[in-house]
PDB file of C-alpha atoms in Angstrom:
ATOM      1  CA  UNK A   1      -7.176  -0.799 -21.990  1.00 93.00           C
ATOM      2  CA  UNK A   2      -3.512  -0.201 -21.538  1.00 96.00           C
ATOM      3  CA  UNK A   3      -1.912   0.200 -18.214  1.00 97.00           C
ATOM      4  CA  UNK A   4       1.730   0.623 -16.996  1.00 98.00           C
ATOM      5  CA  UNK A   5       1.933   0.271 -13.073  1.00 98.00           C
ATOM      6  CA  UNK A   6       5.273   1.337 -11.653  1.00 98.00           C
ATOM      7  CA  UNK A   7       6.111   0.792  -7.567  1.00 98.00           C
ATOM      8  CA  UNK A   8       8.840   0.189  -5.372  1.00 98.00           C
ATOM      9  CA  UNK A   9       9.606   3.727  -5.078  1.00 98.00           C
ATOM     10  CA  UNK A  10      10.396   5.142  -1.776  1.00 98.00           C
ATOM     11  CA  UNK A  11      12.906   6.668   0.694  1.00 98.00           C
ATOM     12  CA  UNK A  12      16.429   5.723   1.384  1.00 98.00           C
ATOM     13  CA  UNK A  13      19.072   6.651   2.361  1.00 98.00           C
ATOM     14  CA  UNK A  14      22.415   6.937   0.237  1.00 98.00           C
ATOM     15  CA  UNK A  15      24.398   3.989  -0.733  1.00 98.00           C
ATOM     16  CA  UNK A  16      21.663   2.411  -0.389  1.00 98.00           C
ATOM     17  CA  UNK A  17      19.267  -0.137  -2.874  1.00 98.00           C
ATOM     18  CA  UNK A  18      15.850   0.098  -4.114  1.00 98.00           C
ATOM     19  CA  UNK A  19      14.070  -2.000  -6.855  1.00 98.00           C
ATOM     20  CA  UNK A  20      11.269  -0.517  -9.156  1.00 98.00           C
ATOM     21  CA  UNK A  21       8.859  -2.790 -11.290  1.00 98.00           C
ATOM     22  CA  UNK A  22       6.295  -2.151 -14.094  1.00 98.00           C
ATOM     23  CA  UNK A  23       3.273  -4.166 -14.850  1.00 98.00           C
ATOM     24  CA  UNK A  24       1.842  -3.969 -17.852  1.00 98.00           C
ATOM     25  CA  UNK A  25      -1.567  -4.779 -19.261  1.00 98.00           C
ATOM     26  CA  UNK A  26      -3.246  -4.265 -22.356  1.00 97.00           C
ATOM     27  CA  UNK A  27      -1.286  -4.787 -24.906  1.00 97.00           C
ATOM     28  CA  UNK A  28       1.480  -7.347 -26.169  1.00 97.00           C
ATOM     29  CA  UNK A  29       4.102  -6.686 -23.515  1.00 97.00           C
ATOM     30  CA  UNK A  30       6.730  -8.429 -25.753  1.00 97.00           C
ATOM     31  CA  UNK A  31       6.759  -6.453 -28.899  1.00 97.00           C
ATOM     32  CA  UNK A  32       7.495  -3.584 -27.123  1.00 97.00           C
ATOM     33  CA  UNK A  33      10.774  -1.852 -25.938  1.00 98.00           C
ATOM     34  CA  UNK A  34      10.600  -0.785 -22.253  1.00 98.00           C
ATOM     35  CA  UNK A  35      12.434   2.540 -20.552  1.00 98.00           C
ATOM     36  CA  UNK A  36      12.824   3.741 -17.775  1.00 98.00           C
ATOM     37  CA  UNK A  37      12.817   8.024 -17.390  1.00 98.00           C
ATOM     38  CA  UNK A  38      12.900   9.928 -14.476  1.00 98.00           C
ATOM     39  CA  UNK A  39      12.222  13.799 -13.792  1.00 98.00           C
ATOM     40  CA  UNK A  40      13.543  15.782 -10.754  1.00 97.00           C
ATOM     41  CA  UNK A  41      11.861  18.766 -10.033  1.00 92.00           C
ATOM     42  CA  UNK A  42      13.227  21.714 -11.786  1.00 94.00           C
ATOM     43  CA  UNK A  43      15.037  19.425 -14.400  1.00 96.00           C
ATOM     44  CA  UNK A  44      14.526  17.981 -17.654  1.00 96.00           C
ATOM     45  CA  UNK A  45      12.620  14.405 -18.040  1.00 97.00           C
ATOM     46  CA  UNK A  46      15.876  12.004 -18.907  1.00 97.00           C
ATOM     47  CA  UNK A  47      16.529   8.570 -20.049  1.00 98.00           C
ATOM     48  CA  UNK A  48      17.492   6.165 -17.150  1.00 98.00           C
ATOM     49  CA  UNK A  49      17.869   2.745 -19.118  1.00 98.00           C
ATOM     50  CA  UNK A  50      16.178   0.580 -21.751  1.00 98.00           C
ATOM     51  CA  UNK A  51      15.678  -3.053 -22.851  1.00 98.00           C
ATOM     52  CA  UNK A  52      14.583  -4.013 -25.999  1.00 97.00           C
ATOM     53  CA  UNK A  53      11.496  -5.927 -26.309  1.00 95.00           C
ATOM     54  CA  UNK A  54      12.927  -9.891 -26.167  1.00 94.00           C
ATOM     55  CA  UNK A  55      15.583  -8.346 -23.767  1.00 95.00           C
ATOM     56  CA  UNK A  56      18.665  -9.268 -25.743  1.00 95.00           C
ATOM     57  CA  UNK A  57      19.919  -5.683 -25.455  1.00 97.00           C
ATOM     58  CA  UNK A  58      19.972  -2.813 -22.893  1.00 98.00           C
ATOM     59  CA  UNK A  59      21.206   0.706 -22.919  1.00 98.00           C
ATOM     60  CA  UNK A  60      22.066   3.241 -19.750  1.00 98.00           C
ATOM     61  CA  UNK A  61      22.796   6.521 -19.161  1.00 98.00           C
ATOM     62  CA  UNK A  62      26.436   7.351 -18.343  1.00 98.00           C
ATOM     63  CA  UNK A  63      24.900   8.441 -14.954  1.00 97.00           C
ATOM     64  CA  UNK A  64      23.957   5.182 -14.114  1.00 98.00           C
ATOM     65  CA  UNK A  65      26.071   2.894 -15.947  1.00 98.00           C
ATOM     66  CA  UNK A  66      27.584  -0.001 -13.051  1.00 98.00           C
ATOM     67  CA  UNK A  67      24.698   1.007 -10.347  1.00 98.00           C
ATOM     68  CA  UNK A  68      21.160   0.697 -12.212  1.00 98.00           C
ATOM     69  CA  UNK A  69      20.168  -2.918 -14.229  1.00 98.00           C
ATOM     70  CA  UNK A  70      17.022  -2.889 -15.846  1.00 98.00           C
ATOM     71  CA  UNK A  71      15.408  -6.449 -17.006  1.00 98.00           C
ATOM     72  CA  UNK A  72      12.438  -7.769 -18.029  1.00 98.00           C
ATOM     73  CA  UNK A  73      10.106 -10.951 -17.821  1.00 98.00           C
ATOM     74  CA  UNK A  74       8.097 -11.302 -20.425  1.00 97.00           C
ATOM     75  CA  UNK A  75       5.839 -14.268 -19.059  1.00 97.00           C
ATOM     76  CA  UNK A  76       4.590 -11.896 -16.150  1.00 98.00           C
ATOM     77  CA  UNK A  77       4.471  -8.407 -18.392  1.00 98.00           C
ATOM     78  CA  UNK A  78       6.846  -6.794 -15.717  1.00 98.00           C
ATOM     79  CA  UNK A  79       9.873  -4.875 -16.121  1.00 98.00           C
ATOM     80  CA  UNK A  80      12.062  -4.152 -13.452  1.00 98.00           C
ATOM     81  CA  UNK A  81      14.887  -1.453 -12.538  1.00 98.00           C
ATOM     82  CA  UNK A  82      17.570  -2.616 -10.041  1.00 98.00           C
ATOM     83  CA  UNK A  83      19.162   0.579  -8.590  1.00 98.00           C
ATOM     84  CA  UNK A  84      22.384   0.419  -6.507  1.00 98.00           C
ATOM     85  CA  UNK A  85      24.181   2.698  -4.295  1.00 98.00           C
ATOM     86  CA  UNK A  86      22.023   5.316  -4.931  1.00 98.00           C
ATOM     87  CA  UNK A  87      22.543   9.006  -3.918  1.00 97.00           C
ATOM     88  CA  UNK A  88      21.206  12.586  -4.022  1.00 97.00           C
ATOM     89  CA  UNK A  89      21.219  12.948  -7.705  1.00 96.00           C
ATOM     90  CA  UNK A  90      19.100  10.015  -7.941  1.00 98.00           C
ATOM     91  CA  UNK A  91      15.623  11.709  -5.925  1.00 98.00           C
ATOM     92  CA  UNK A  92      13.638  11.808  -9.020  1.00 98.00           C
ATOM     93  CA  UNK A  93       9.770  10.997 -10.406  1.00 98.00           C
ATOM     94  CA  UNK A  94      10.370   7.475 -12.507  1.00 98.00           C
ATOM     95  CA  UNK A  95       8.346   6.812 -15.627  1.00 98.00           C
ATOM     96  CA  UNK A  96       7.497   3.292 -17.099  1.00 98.00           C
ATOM     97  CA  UNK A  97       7.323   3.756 -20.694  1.00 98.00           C
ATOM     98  CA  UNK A  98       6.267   0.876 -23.099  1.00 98.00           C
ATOM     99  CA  UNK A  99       7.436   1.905 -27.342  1.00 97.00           C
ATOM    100  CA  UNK A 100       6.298  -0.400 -30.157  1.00 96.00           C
ATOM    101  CA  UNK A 101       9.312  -2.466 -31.596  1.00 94.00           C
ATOM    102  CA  UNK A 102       7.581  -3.300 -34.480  1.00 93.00           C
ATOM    103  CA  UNK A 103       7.447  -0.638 -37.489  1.00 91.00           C
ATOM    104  CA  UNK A 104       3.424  -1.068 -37.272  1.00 92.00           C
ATOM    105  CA  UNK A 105       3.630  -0.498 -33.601  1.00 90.00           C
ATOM    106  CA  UNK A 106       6.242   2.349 -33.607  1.00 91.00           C
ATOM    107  CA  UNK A 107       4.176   5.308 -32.612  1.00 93.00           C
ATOM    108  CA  UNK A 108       2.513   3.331 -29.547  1.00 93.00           C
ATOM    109  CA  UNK A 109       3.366   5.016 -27.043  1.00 96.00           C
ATOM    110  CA  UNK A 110       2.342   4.100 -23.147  1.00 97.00           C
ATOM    111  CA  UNK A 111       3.551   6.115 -20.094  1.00 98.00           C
ATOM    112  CA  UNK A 112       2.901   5.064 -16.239  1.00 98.00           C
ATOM    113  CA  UNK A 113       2.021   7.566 -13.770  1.00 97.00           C
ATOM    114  CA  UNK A 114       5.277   7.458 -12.155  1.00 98.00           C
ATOM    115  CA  UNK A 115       6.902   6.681  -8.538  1.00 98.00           C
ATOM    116  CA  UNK A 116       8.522   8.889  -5.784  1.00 98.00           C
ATOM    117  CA  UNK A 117      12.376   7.984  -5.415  1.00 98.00           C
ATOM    118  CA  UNK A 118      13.907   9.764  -2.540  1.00 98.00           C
ATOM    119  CA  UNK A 119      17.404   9.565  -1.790  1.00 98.00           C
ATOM    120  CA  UNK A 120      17.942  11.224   1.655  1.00 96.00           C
ATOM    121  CA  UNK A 121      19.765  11.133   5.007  1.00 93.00           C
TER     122      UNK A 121
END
């Protein structure tokens, strides 16, 4: 049975730091590309930041480029997302999502069921 479980989501205030992690279980963790998405309410479900599956290479969204890092360790099936001076536009719902790297894998496609990030004075 596949699982993604996402926590360290919580409230704080701006400027301030917060680190999210995703366990995984059920599945090879390292054949698969990990991303992190988030969804405010009222807005579209976006990309936050990815890391490819032996995490040699990582991709962000301009929004978060300098203030987010997101890393992986492969020997505990956890991938993490290290967010730095974090304001408003940062209150979202964030998604663990686990993607096949392998062409056979490809359309494997694993979501968590998501943490609270509030950003809030």
């Amino acid at each position: 049975q596949v699982q993604l479980v996402e926590s360290g989501g919580g409230l704080v205030q701006p400027g301030g730091s917060l680190r999210l992690s995703c366990a995984a279980s059920g599945f090879t963790f390292s054949l698969y590309t990990m991303t992190w998405y988030r969804q405010a309410p009222g807005k579209e479900r976006e990309l936050v930041a990815g890391i490819t599956s032996v995490g040699d290479s990582t991709n962000y969204a301009d929004s978060v480029k300098g203030r987010f890092t997101i890393s992986r360790d492969n020997a505990k099936n956890t991938v993490y997302l290290q967010m730095n001076s974090l304001n408003s536009e940062d209150t979202a719902v964030y998604y663990c999502n686990a993607r096949g790297a392998r062409l056979a894998l490809r359309e494997n496609n694993y979501w968590g069921q998501g943490t609270q990030v509030t950003v809030s004075s």
